[in-house]
């Protein structure tokens, strides 16, 4: 299938249920990071387009809030069915614009769809409360209402799933959305929008604004009083700017920001399981996830064995264009990402780290933004890549001696999104679960993402939770009613 032939190829703006060009007619290019080829010219939304989309969302939201939860649920379910029915086509679009291997792209489509399925059900479970009153003949009721128009800003690493996990709870709660997908990967979001139209989700509830001007669109969202909530997934630096911008009219905001996940392996762990978990956690999406293991802490007594086993497992990566069947690792998203990964690697080596394994570069890599999976040993605790998000396939391994020491290493970060722990000692699991400063902890597993679980972080990793029953809270206001009876 060529991209152009796909019925889900929609390189325009979706506003009020209609596909249109940008107000000033401008377009921007999207390229395939595996080949460097331009794959699409996409309408480039302006702040005026954002204003038009917000007005459409505000109109549509009024009727949607009045729509029964059963009807909302039914439409979300239909959308889920269509996404899964088109899984293969969506996966190809995703691989072509994002670079991840096709099998991983199929996984992301199913992962994104699982949020739609989950919130189709949760729509039916928006519960209020009846509270014991302080006086006779009174009643205290708590009801939940949609926050209104929500603006979402989503990243390029999971262009389908990150949008689905914001759109689905917003719609389930009775909100309408204006969405800005990442400029690198707008096509997956736009395809999702077309399927929402096909599912019969009313016009104006989902508006999608691809744009090369992230700052201007962000400001158009935060400065508009009709937008009552921002939901952002991306860097901590941008998250902080959005918090400041939202202060002007006290907009609600939820943030899924950067991570720096420690992956801790104790000497009593099942080492083969730890290596399998390390591969899954570190190298998913070529290391480009917020929950990727960023720094490995391995107990000194098993350090060499763990590193040898990990190096051997890393030899299984076949790197290239994700559309090719045998490929299991794609490129990084851009030349900038390649340069950042290289700078972090050079810094660690200049401080004494050793490259224990690095995949051989291949001629076929010349056209794309590939980076060789790299294992770094003897990494000093102060190397830049232990405090900055790597977002690339580099695994730095640091040795530790005691439990107290590794807890201190793990908690020394300003981030607190995910952490991983491998041990067979139940008491140790309890102690570390209590003490690690993180929003999510994988115990003897390297994969934690699940629509039924609350995804989110502490410290500078963000505010709020996505997925699970908690994921609906961010889209609902609480109203309390005090009733008096004679
Ligand atoms: C992310 O990288 O931001 C999300 C990853 C996930 O949902 O597993």
CSV table of C-alpha atoms and ligand atoms in Angstrom, one decimal:
chain,number,residue,atom,x,y,z
A,1,UNK,CA,0.0,0.0,0.0
A,2,UNK,CA,1.3,3.4,-0.8
A,3,UNK,CA,0.5,6.1,1.7
A,4,UNK,CA,-1.4,8.2,-0.8
A,5,UNK,CA,-3.7,5.2,-1.7
A,6,UNK,CA,-4.7,4.7,1.9
A,7,UNK,CA,-8.2,5.9,2.7
A,8,UNK,CA,-6.8,6.9,6.0
A,9,UNK,CA,-4.3,9.3,4.5
A,10,UNK,CA,-5.7,12.7,5.4
A,11,UNK,CA,-3.1,15.4,5.3
A,12,UNK,CA,-5.4,18.2,6.3
A,13,UNK,CA,-7.0,19.8,9.3
A,14,UNK,CA,-10.1,18.2,10.9
A,15,UNK,CA,-12.3,21.0,12.2
A,16,UNK,CA,-16.0,20.6,13.0
A,17,UNK,CA,-16.1,17.3,11.2
A,18,UNK,CA,-14.8,18.8,7.9
A,19,UNK,CA,-11.3,18.3,6.3
A,20,UNK,CA,-9.8,21.6,5.2
A,21,UNK,CA,-6.7,23.4,4.3
A,22,UNK,CA,-5.0,25.8,6.7
A,23,UNK,CA,-6.5,29.3,6.8
A,24,UNK,CA,-3.4,30.7,5.0
A,25,UNK,CA,-3.0,27.7,2.7
A,26,UNK,CA,0.5,26.8,4.1
A,27,UNK,CA,1.7,23.2,4.3
A,28,UNK,CA,4.7,21.4,5.9
A,29,UNK,CA,6.7,18.3,5.0
A,30,UNK,CA,6.7,15.0,6.9
A,31,UNK,CA,9.6,12.6,6.4
A,32,UNK,CA,10.2,9.0,6.9
A,33,UNK,CA,13.1,8.8,9.5
A,34,UNK,CA,14.2,5.5,8.0
A,35,UNK,CA,14.8,6.9,4.5
A,36,UNK,CA,14.8,10.7,4.8
A,37,UNK,CA,12.2,10.8,2.1
A,38,UNK,CA,9.3,13.3,2.3
A,39,UNK,CA,6.2,11.2,2.6
A,40,UNK,CA,3.5,13.9,2.9
A,41,UNK,CA,2.8,17.6,2.7
A,42,UNK,CA,0.4,18.4,5.5
A,43,UNK,CA,-1.8,21.5,6.1
A,44,UNK,CA,0.0,23.7,8.6
A,45,UNK,CA,-2.6,25.0,11.2
A,46,UNK,CA,-2.4,28.6,12.3
A,47,UNK,CA,-3.6,30.2,15.6
A,48,UNK,CA,-6.7,31.4,13.6
A,49,UNK,CA,-7.4,27.7,12.7
A,50,UNK,CA,-7.0,26.8,16.4
A,51,UNK,CA,-9.5,29.5,17.3
A,52,UNK,CA,-12.0,28.2,14.8
A,53,UNK,CA,-11.5,24.6,16.1
A,54,UNK,CA,-12.0,25.7,19.7
A,55,UNK,CA,-15.2,27.5,18.8
A,56,UNK,CA,-16.5,24.3,17.1
A,57,UNK,CA,-15.5,22.2,20.1
A,58,UNK,CA,-17.3,24.5,22.5
A,59,UNK,CA,-20.5,24.3,20.5
A,60,UNK,CA,-20.3,20.5,20.1
A,61,UNK,CA,-19.5,20.0,23.8
A,62,UNK,CA,-22.8,21.4,25.0
A,63,UNK,CA,-24.8,18.8,23.2
A,64,UNK,CA,-22.3,16.0,24.0
A,65,UNK,CA,-22.5,16.7,27.8
A,66,UNK,CA,-26.3,16.1,27.5
A,67,UNK,CA,-25.8,12.8,25.5
A,68,UNK,CA,-26.4,9.7,27.6
A,69,UNK,CA,-23.4,7.8,28.9
A,70,UNK,CA,-24.7,4.7,27.1
A,71,UNK,CA,-24.7,6.6,23.7
A,72,UNK,CA,-21.2,7.9,24.4
A,73,UNK,CA,-20.0,4.4,25.3
A,74,UNK,CA,-21.6,2.9,22.2
A,75,UNK,CA,-19.9,5.5,19.9
A,76,UNK,CA,-16.5,4.9,21.6
A,77,UNK,CA,-16.9,1.2,21.2
A,78,UNK,CA,-17.7,1.6,17.5
A,79,UNK,CA,-14.5,3.7,17.1
A,80,UNK,CA,-12.5,1.0,18.9
A,81,UNK,CA,-13.9,-1.6,16.5
A,82,UNK,CA,-12.9,0.5,13.5
A,83,UNK,CA,-9.4,1.1,14.8
A,84,UNK,CA,-8.8,-2.6,15.3
A,85,UNK,CA,-10.4,-3.4,11.9
A,86,UNK,CA,-7.9,-1.0,10.3
A,87,UNK,CA,-5.0,-2.1,12.5
A,88,UNK,CA,-2.7,-3.1,9.6
A,89,UNK,CA,-3.2,0.1,7.7
A,90,UNK,CA,-2.8,2.3,10.7
A,91,UNK,CA,0.4,0.4,11.6
A,92,UNK,CA,1.9,1.0,8.2
A,93,UNK,CA,1.2,4.7,8.4
A,94,UNK,CA,2.7,4.7,11.8
A,95,UNK,CA,5.9,2.9,10.7
A,96,UNK,CA,6.3,5.1,7.7
A,97,UNK,CA,6.1,8.4,9.7
A,98,UNK,CA,7.6,7.3,13.0
A,99,UNK,CA,10.1,4.5,12.0
A,100,UNK,CA,9.2,1.8,14.6
A,101,UNK,CA,9.1,-1.8,13.2
A,102,UNK,CA,5.8,-2.9,11.8
A,103,UNK,CA,5.2,-5.5,14.6
A,104,UNK,CA,5.8,-2.7,17.2
A,105,UNK,CA,3.5,-0.4,15.3
A,106,UNK,CA,0.7,-3.0,15.3
A,107,UNK,CA,1.3,-3.3,19.0
A,108,UNK,CA,0.9,0.5,19.4
A,109,UNK,CA,-2.4,0.5,17.5
A,110,UNK,CA,-3.7,-2.2,19.8
A,111,UNK,CA,-2.4,-0.4,22.8
A,112,UNK,CA,-4.0,2.9,21.7
A,113,UNK,CA,-7.3,1.1,21.0
A,114,UNK,CA,-7.2,-0.5,24.4
A,115,UNK,CA,-7.7,2.9,25.9
A,116,UNK,CA,-10.7,3.6,23.7
A,117,UNK,CA,-12.1,0.2,24.7
A,118,UNK,CA,-11.4,0.8,28.4
A,119,UNK,CA,-13.0,4.3,28.5
A,120,UNK,CA,-16.0,3.1,26.4
A,121,UNK,CA,-16.7,1.0,29.6
A,122,UNK,CA,-15.6,3.6,32.1
A,123,UNK,CA,-18.1,6.1,30.6
A,124,UNK,CA,-20.8,4.1,32.3
A,125,UNK,CA,-19.1,4.3,35.7
A,126,UNK,CA,-18.9,8.1,36.4
A,127,UNK,CA,-20.0,7.9,40.0
A,128,UNK,CA,-20.9,10.7,42.4
A,129,UNK,CA,-21.4,10.4,46.1
A,130,UNK,CA,-24.0,10.9,48.9
A,131,UNK,CA,-22.3,12.2,52.0
A,132,UNK,CA,-23.7,12.0,55.6
A,133,UNK,CA,-24.9,15.5,56.4
A,134,UNK,CA,-24.1,17.4,59.7
A,135,UNK,CA,-27.8,18.3,60.3
A,136,UNK,CA,-31.1,16.5,60.0
A,137,UNK,CA,-33.3,17.3,57.0
A,138,UNK,CA,-30.3,18.0,54.7
A,139,UNK,CA,-28.5,16.0,52.1
A,140,UNK,CA,-25.0,16.4,50.6
A,141,UNK,CA,-24.6,15.2,47.0
A,142,UNK,CA,-21.5,15.1,44.9
A,143,UNK,CA,-21.9,15.0,41.1
A,144,UNK,CA,-19.3,14.9,38.4
A,145,UNK,CA,-19.4,17.1,35.3
A,146,UNK,CA,-17.2,17.3,32.2
A,147,UNK,CA,-14.6,20.0,32.4
A,148,UNK,CA,-15.6,21.3,28.9
A,149,UNK,CA,-13.2,21.9,26.0
A,150,UNK,CA,-9.9,20.1,26.3
A,151,UNK,CA,-6.7,20.9,24.3
A,152,UNK,CA,-4.2,18.1,23.9
A,153,UNK,CA,-0.6,18.2,22.8
A,154,UNK,CA,0.9,14.8,22.0
A,155,UNK,CA,4.4,13.6,21.1
A,156,UNK,CA,6.0,11.8,18.1
A,157,UNK,CA,7.1,8.6,19.9
A,158,UNK,CA,3.5,7.1,20.3
A,159,UNK,CA,1.5,9.2,17.8
A,160,UNK,CA,-1.5,6.9,18.0
A,161,UNK,CA,-1.6,5.7,21.6
A,162,UNK,CA,-0.8,9.0,23.3
A,163,UNK,CA,-3.6,10.7,21.5
A,164,UNK,CA,-6.1,7.8,22.0
A,165,UNK,CA,-5.4,7.8,25.8
A,166,UNK,CA,-6.4,11.5,26.0
A,167,UNK,CA,-9.3,11.5,23.5
A,168,UNK,CA,-11.0,8.5,24.9
A,169,UNK,CA,-11.4,9.6,28.5
A,170,UNK,CA,-12.2,13.2,27.4
A,171,UNK,CA,-15.1,11.9,25.2
A,172,UNK,CA,-16.2,9.4,27.8
A,173,UNK,CA,-16.5,12.2,30.4
A,174,UNK,CA,-18.5,14.5,28.0
A,175,UNK,CA,-15.7,16.8,26.9
A,176,UNK,CA,-14.8,18.0,23.4
A,177,UNK,CA,-11.2,18.1,22.2
A,178,UNK,CA,-8.8,20.2,20.0
A,179,UNK,CA,-5.7,18.2,19.4
A,180,UNK,CA,-2.2,19.1,18.2
A,181,UNK,CA,-0.2,16.1,17.2
A,182,UNK,CA,3.6,16.3,16.8
A,183,UNK,CA,4.8,17.9,13.6
A,184,UNK,CA,7.0,14.8,12.9
A,185,UNK,CA,4.1,12.4,13.0
A,186,UNK,CA,0.7,14.0,12.3
A,187,UNK,CA,-0.6,11.3,9.9
A,188,UNK,CA,-1.4,8.7,12.6
A,189,UNK,CA,-3.5,11.3,14.5
A,190,UNK,CA,-5.3,12.3,11.4
A,191,UNK,CA,-6.1,8.7,10.5
A,192,UNK,CA,-7.5,8.2,14.0
A,193,UNK,CA,-9.7,11.3,13.4
A,194,UNK,CA,-11.1,9.9,10.1
A,195,UNK,CA,-12.0,6.7,11.9
A,196,UNK,CA,-13.8,8.8,14.6
A,197,UNK,CA,-15.8,10.4,11.8
A,198,UNK,CA,-16.6,7.0,10.3
A,199,UNK,CA,-17.7,5.8,13.8
A,200,UNK,CA,-20.3,8.6,13.9
A,201,UNK,CA,-18.7,10.6,16.7
A,202,UNK,CA,-20.5,14.0,16.2
A,203,UNK,CA,-18.7,16.8,14.4
A,204,UNK,CA,-16.7,19.2,16.5
A,205,UNK,CA,-16.0,16.8,19.3
A,206,UNK,CA,-12.6,15.8,17.9
A,207,UNK,CA,-10.7,18.5,16.0
A,208,UNK,CA,-7.1,17.8,14.8
A,209,UNK,CA,-4.6,20.6,14.0
A,210,UNK,CA,-1.3,19.4,12.6
A,211,UNK,CA,1.1,22.3,12.7
A,212,UNK,CA,4.8,23.1,12.4
A,213,UNK,CA,4.3,26.0,14.8
A,214,UNK,CA,4.0,24.2,18.2
A,215,UNK,CA,4.6,27.4,20.3
A,216,UNK,CA,2.0,29.5,18.5
A,217,UNK,CA,-0.7,26.7,18.6
A,218,UNK,CA,0.2,26.0,22.3
A,219,UNK,CA,-0.4,29.8,23.0
A,220,UNK,CA,-3.6,29.8,21.0
A,221,UNK,CA,-4.8,26.9,23.3
A,222,UNK,CA,-3.6,28.3,26.6
A,223,UNK,CA,-4.8,31.9,26.0
A,224,UNK,CA,-8.3,30.9,25.0
A,225,UNK,CA,-10.8,31.0,27.8
A,226,UNK,CA,-13.1,28.5,26.2
A,227,UNK,CA,-10.3,25.9,26.7
A,228,UNK,CA,-10.8,24.6,30.2
A,229,UNK,CA,-8.1,22.0,30.3
A,230,UNK,CA,-4.7,21.2,28.7
A,231,UNK,CA,-3.4,17.7,28.6
A,232,UNK,CA,0.2,17.5,27.5
A,233,UNK,CA,2.7,14.6,26.9
A,234,UNK,CA,6.2,15.7,26.2
A,235,UNK,CA,9.3,17.3,27.8
A,236,UNK,CA,9.5,18.7,31.3
A,237,UNK,CA,10.8,22.0,29.9
A,238,UNK,CA,7.7,22.6,27.7
A,239,UNK,CA,5.5,21.3,30.5
A,240,UNK,CA,6.8,24.1,32.8
A,241,UNK,CA,6.0,26.7,30.1
A,242,UNK,CA,2.5,25.4,29.8
A,243,UNK,CA,2.0,25.5,33.5
A,244,UNK,CA,3.0,29.2,33.5
A,245,UNK,CA,0.7,29.9,30.5
A,246,UNK,CA,-2.3,28.1,32.2
A,247,UNK,CA,-1.9,30.3,35.3
A,248,UNK,CA,-3.5,33.3,33.4
A,249,UNK,CA,-7.0,31.9,33.6
A,250,UNK,CA,-6.3,29.0,36.1
A,251,UNK,CA,-6.8,26.3,33.5
A,252,UNK,CA,-6.6,22.8,34.6
A,253,UNK,CA,-3.6,21.0,33.2
A,254,UNK,CA,-2.3,17.4,33.3
A,255,UNK,CA,1.2,16.6,32.3
A,256,UNK,CA,3.0,13.4,31.4
A,257,UNK,CA,6.6,14.6,31.2
A,258,UNK,CA,10.2,13.3,31.1
A,259,UNK,CA,11.5,10.2,32.9
A,260,UNK,CA,14.8,8.8,34.0
A,261,UNK,CA,13.9,5.2,35.0
A,262,UNK,CA,16.3,3.3,37.1
A,263,UNK,CA,16.4,-0.5,36.4
A,264,UNK,CA,17.7,-2.2,39.5
A,265,UNK,CA,19.0,-5.8,39.5
A,266,UNK,CA,19.9,-7.5,42.9
A,267,UNK,CA,22.1,-10.5,43.1
A,268,UNK,CA,19.2,-12.8,44.1
A,269,UNK,CA,17.3,-11.9,40.8
A,270,UNK,CA,16.5,-14.3,38.0
A,271,UNK,CA,19.2,-13.0,35.7
A,272,UNK,CA,17.7,-14.3,32.5
A,273,UNK,CA,14.3,-12.7,33.4
A,274,UNK,CA,16.2,-9.5,34.2
A,275,UNK,CA,17.9,-9.5,30.8
A,276,UNK,CA,14.7,-10.1,29.0
A,277,UNK,CA,13.1,-7.3,31.0
A,278,UNK,CA,16.0,-5.0,30.2
A,279,UNK,CA,15.7,-5.7,26.5
A,280,UNK,CA,11.9,-5.0,26.6
A,281,UNK,CA,12.2,-1.9,28.7
A,282,UNK,CA,15.3,-0.3,27.3
A,283,UNK,CA,15.0,-0.9,23.6
A,284,UNK,CA,11.2,-0.5,23.0
A,285,UNK,CA,10.8,2.1,20.2
A,286,UNK,CA,14.7,2.2,19.9
A,287,UNK,CA,14.8,3.6,23.4
A,288,UNK,CA,12.4,6.4,22.7
A,289,UNK,CA,9.8,6.1,25.4
A,290,UNK,CA,9.5,8.1,28.7
A,291,UNK,CA,9.4,4.8,30.6
A,292,UNK,CA,12.5,3.2,29.0
A,293,UNK,CA,15.1,2.1,31.5
A,294,UNK,CA,17.5,5.0,31.4
A,295,UNK,CA,20.2,3.8,33.9
A,296,UNK,CA,20.9,0.3,35.1
A,297,UNK,CA,22.1,-0.4,38.6
A,298,UNK,CA,23.4,-3.9,39.0
A,299,UNK,CA,24.7,-5.4,42.2
A,300,UNK,CA,28.5,-5.7,42.1
A,301,UNK,CA,28.5,-9.5,42.6
A,302,UNK,CA,26.6,-10.2,39.4
A,303,UNK,CA,27.7,-7.2,37.4
A,304,UNK,CA,29.9,-9.0,34.9
A,305,UNK,CA,27.5,-11.9,34.3
A,306,UNK,CA,24.6,-9.5,33.8
A,307,UNK,CA,26.6,-7.4,31.3
A,308,UNK,CA,27.7,-10.4,29.3
A,309,UNK,CA,24.2,-11.8,29.1
A,310,UNK,CA,22.8,-8.4,28.1
A,311,UNK,CA,25.5,-7.9,25.4
A,312,UNK,CA,24.6,-11.4,24.0
A,313,UNK,CA,20.9,-10.6,23.9
A,314,UNK,CA,21.6,-7.2,22.2
A,315,UNK,CA,23.2,-9.1,19.3
A,316,UNK,CA,19.6,-10.1,18.4
A,317,UNK,CA,18.7,-6.6,17.1
A,318,UNK,CA,18.2,-6.3,13.4
A,319,UNK,CA,18.2,-2.6,12.6
A,320,UNK,CA,16.7,-1.0,9.5
A,321,UNK,CA,13.5,0.2,7.8
A,322,UNK,CA,10.6,-1.0,9.9
A,323,UNK,CA,8.6,-2.0,6.9
A,324,UNK,CA,11.1,-4.9,6.2
A,325,UNK,CA,9.9,-8.1,7.9
A,326,UNK,CA,13.0,-9.1,9.7
A,327,UNK,CA,13.7,-5.7,11.3
A,328,UNK,CA,13.1,-5.4,15.1
A,329,UNK,CA,14.6,-1.9,15.7
A,330,UNK,CA,14.0,1.2,13.6
A,331,UNK,CA,15.7,4.6,13.5
A,332,UNK,CA,15.6,7.5,15.9
A,333,UNK,CA,13.2,10.2,14.9
A,334,UNK,CA,15.6,12.9,13.6
A,335,UNK,CA,19.2,13.9,13.1
A,336,UNK,CA,18.9,16.0,16.3
A,337,UNK,CA,18.0,12.9,18.3
A,338,UNK,CA,21.0,11.1,16.8
A,339,UNK,CA,23.3,13.9,17.7
A,340,UNK,CA,22.0,14.1,21.3
A,341,UNK,CA,22.5,10.3,21.8
A,342,UNK,CA,26.0,10.5,20.4
A,343,UNK,CA,26.8,13.5,22.7
A,344,UNK,CA,25.6,11.6,25.8
A,345,UNK,CA,27.7,8.6,24.8
A,346,UNK,CA,30.8,10.7,24.2
A,347,UNK,CA,30.4,12.4,27.5
A,348,UNK,CA,30.1,9.0,29.4
A,349,UNK,CA,33.2,7.7,27.6
A,350,UNK,CA,35.2,10.8,28.3
A,351,UNK,CA,34.4,10.2,32.0
A,352,UNK,CA,35.8,6.6,31.9
A,353,UNK,CA,32.8,4.5,30.7
A,354,UNK,CA,33.7,1.6,28.3
A,355,UNK,CA,31.7,0.5,25.3
A,356,UNK,CA,31.3,-3.3,26.0
A,357,UNK,CA,29.1,-3.9,22.9
A,358,UNK,CA,28.0,-1.8,20.0
A,359,UNK,CA,26.1,-3.0,16.9
A,360,UNK,CA,28.0,-2.6,13.6
A,361,UNK,CA,26.8,0.2,11.4
A,362,UNK,CA,25.5,-0.8,8.1
A,363,UNK,CA,25.7,1.0,4.7
A,364,UNK,CA,21.9,0.8,4.5
A,365,UNK,CA,21.7,3.1,7.5
A,366,UNK,CA,23.1,6.1,5.5
A,367,UNK,CA,19.7,7.4,4.5
A,368,UNK,CA,18.0,7.4,7.9
A,369,UNK,CA,18.6,8.4,11.5
A,370,UNK,CA,19.8,5.1,12.9
A,371,UNK,CA,21.8,4.6,16.1
A,372,UNK,CA,23.6,1.4,17.0
A,373,UNK,CA,22.4,-0.3,20.2
A,374,UNK,CA,25.2,0.3,22.7
A,375,UNK,CA,26.1,-1.3,26.0
A,376,UNK,CA,28.2,0.9,28.3
A,377,UNK,CA,30.0,-0.5,31.4
A,378,UNK,CA,31.9,1.1,34.3
A,379,UNK,CA,29.6,4.1,33.9
A,380,UNK,CA,30.3,6.7,36.6
A,381,UNK,CA,27.3,7.9,38.6
A,382,UNK,CA,27.8,11.5,37.4
A,383,UNK,CA,27.8,10.8,33.6
A,384,UNK,CA,25.2,13.0,31.9
A,385,UNK,CA,23.2,10.1,30.7
A,386,UNK,CA,22.4,9.1,34.2
A,387,UNK,CA,20.6,12.4,34.8
A,388,UNK,CA,19.3,13.2,31.3
A,389,UNK,CA,16.7,11.3,29.3
A,390,UNK,CA,18.7,9.4,26.7
A,391,UNK,CA,15.8,8.6,24.2
A,392,UNK,CA,18.1,6.3,22.3
A,393,UNK,CA,19.3,2.6,22.4
A,394,UNK,CA,22.2,3.1,24.9
A,395,UNK,CA,22.2,1.0,28.0
A,396,UNK,CA,24.5,2.4,30.7
A,397,UNK,CA,25.3,0.0,33.5
A,398,UNK,CA,26.4,1.2,37.0
A,399,UNK,CA,27.5,-1.1,39.8
A,400,UNK,CA,26.2,-0.8,43.4
A,401,UNK,CA,26.9,-2.6,46.6
A,402,UNK,CA,24.1,-2.2,49.1
A,403,UNK,CA,20.3,-1.7,49.1
A,404,UNK,CA,20.6,1.7,50.8
A,405,UNK,CA,23.1,2.9,48.2
A,406,UNK,CA,21.0,1.9,45.2
A,407,UNK,CA,17.9,3.6,46.7
A,408,UNK,CA,19.9,6.7,47.1
A,409,UNK,CA,21.2,6.5,43.5
A,410,UNK,CA,17.7,5.8,42.1
A,411,UNK,CA,16.1,8.7,44.0
A,412,UNK,CA,18.8,11.2,43.1
A,413,UNK,CA,16.9,12.2,40.0
A,414,UNK,CA,14.6,15.2,39.6
A,415,UNK,CA,12.3,12.8,37.6
A,416,UNK,CA,10.0,10.1,39.0
A,417,UNK,CA,8.0,8.4,36.2
A,418,UNK,CA,8.9,4.7,36.1
A,419,UNK,CA,11.3,2.4,37.9
A,420,UNK,CA,12.1,-1.3,37.6
A,421,UNK,CA,13.2,-3.8,40.2
A,422,UNK,CA,14.5,-7.3,39.9
A,423,UNK,CA,14.8,-9.4,43.1
A,424,UNK,CA,13.3,-12.6,44.6
A,425,UNK,CA,13.2,-11.2,48.1
A,426,UNK,CA,9.6,-10.3,49.1
A,427,UNK,CA,10.7,-8.1,52.0
A,428,UNK,CA,13.0,-6.2,49.7
A,429,UNK,CA,10.2,-5.7,47.2
A,430,UNK,CA,8.1,-4.2,50.0
A,431,UNK,CA,10.9,-1.9,51.2
A,432,UNK,CA,11.8,-0.6,47.7
A,433,UNK,CA,8.1,-0.2,46.7
A,434,UNK,CA,7.7,2.1,49.7
A,435,UNK,CA,10.9,4.0,49.2
A,436,UNK,CA,11.5,4.5,45.5
A,437,UNK,CA,10.2,7.9,44.4
A,438,UNK,CA,8.3,6.9,41.3
A,439,UNK,CA,4.8,6.9,39.8
A,440,UNK,CA,5.1,3.4,38.4
A,441,UNK,CA,7.2,0.4,39.5
A,442,UNK,CA,7.8,-2.8,37.5
A,443,UNK,CA,8.7,-5.6,39.9
A,444,UNK,CA,10.3,-8.4,37.9
A,445,UNK,CA,8.9,-7.1,34.7
A,446,UNK,CA,10.2,-4.6,32.1
A,447,UNK,CA,6.8,-3.8,30.7
A,448,UNK,CA,4.4,-1.7,32.8
A,449,UNK,CA,2.1,0.1,30.3
A,450,UNK,CA,-1.5,-1.0,30.4
A,451,UNK,CA,-4.8,0.8,29.8
A,452,UNK,CA,-6.2,-0.6,33.1
A,453,UNK,CA,-3.3,0.9,35.2
A,454,UNK,CA,-2.7,4.5,36.2
A,455,UNK,CA,0.1,5.9,34.0
A,456,UNK,CA,1.9,9.0,35.4
A,457,UNK,CA,4.7,10.3,37.5
A,458,UNK,CA,5.8,12.2,40.6
A,459,UNK,CA,8.4,15.0,41.0
A,460,UNK,CA,9.2,16.7,37.7
A,461,UNK,CA,7.6,13.8,35.7
A,462,UNK,CA,4.2,15.4,35.8
A,463,UNK,CA,0.7,15.7,37.2
A,464,UNK,CA,-2.3,13.5,36.9
A,465,UNK,CA,-2.8,9.9,35.7
A,466,UNK,CA,-3.9,8.4,32.3
A,467,UNK,CA,-5.7,5.2,31.9
A,468,UNK,CA,-7.4,3.1,34.6
A,469,UNK,CA,-10.4,4.4,36.6
A,470,UNK,CA,-8.2,7.3,37.8
A,471,UNK,CA,-7.7,8.5,34.2
A,472,UNK,CA,-11.2,9.9,34.0
A,473,UNK,CA,-10.7,12.2,37.0
A,474,UNK,CA,-8.7,14.7,34.9
A,475,UNK,CA,-11.6,15.3,32.7
A,476,UNK,CA,-14.3,15.8,35.4
A,477,UNK,CA,-15.2,18.6,37.7
A,478,UNK,CA,-16.7,17.9,41.1
A,479,UNK,CA,-19.8,19.8,42.1
A,480,UNK,CA,-21.3,19.5,45.6
A,481,UNK,CA,-25.0,20.1,46.3
A,482,UNK,CA,-26.3,20.8,49.7
A,483,UNK,CA,-30.0,20.2,49.8
A,484,UNK,CA,-32.3,21.3,52.6
A,485,UNK,CA,-35.8,19.7,53.3
A,486,UNK,CA,-38.5,21.0,55.5
B,1,LIG,C1,5.6,7.6,26.7
B,1,LIG,O1,6.7,7.3,26.3
B,1,LIG,O2,5.3,8.7,26.9
B,1,LIG,C2,4.5,6.6,26.9
B,1,LIG,C3,5.0,5.2,26.9
B,1,LIG,C4,3.9,4.2,27.2
B,1,LIG,O3,2.7,4.5,27.3
B,1,LIG,O4,4.2,3.1,27.5
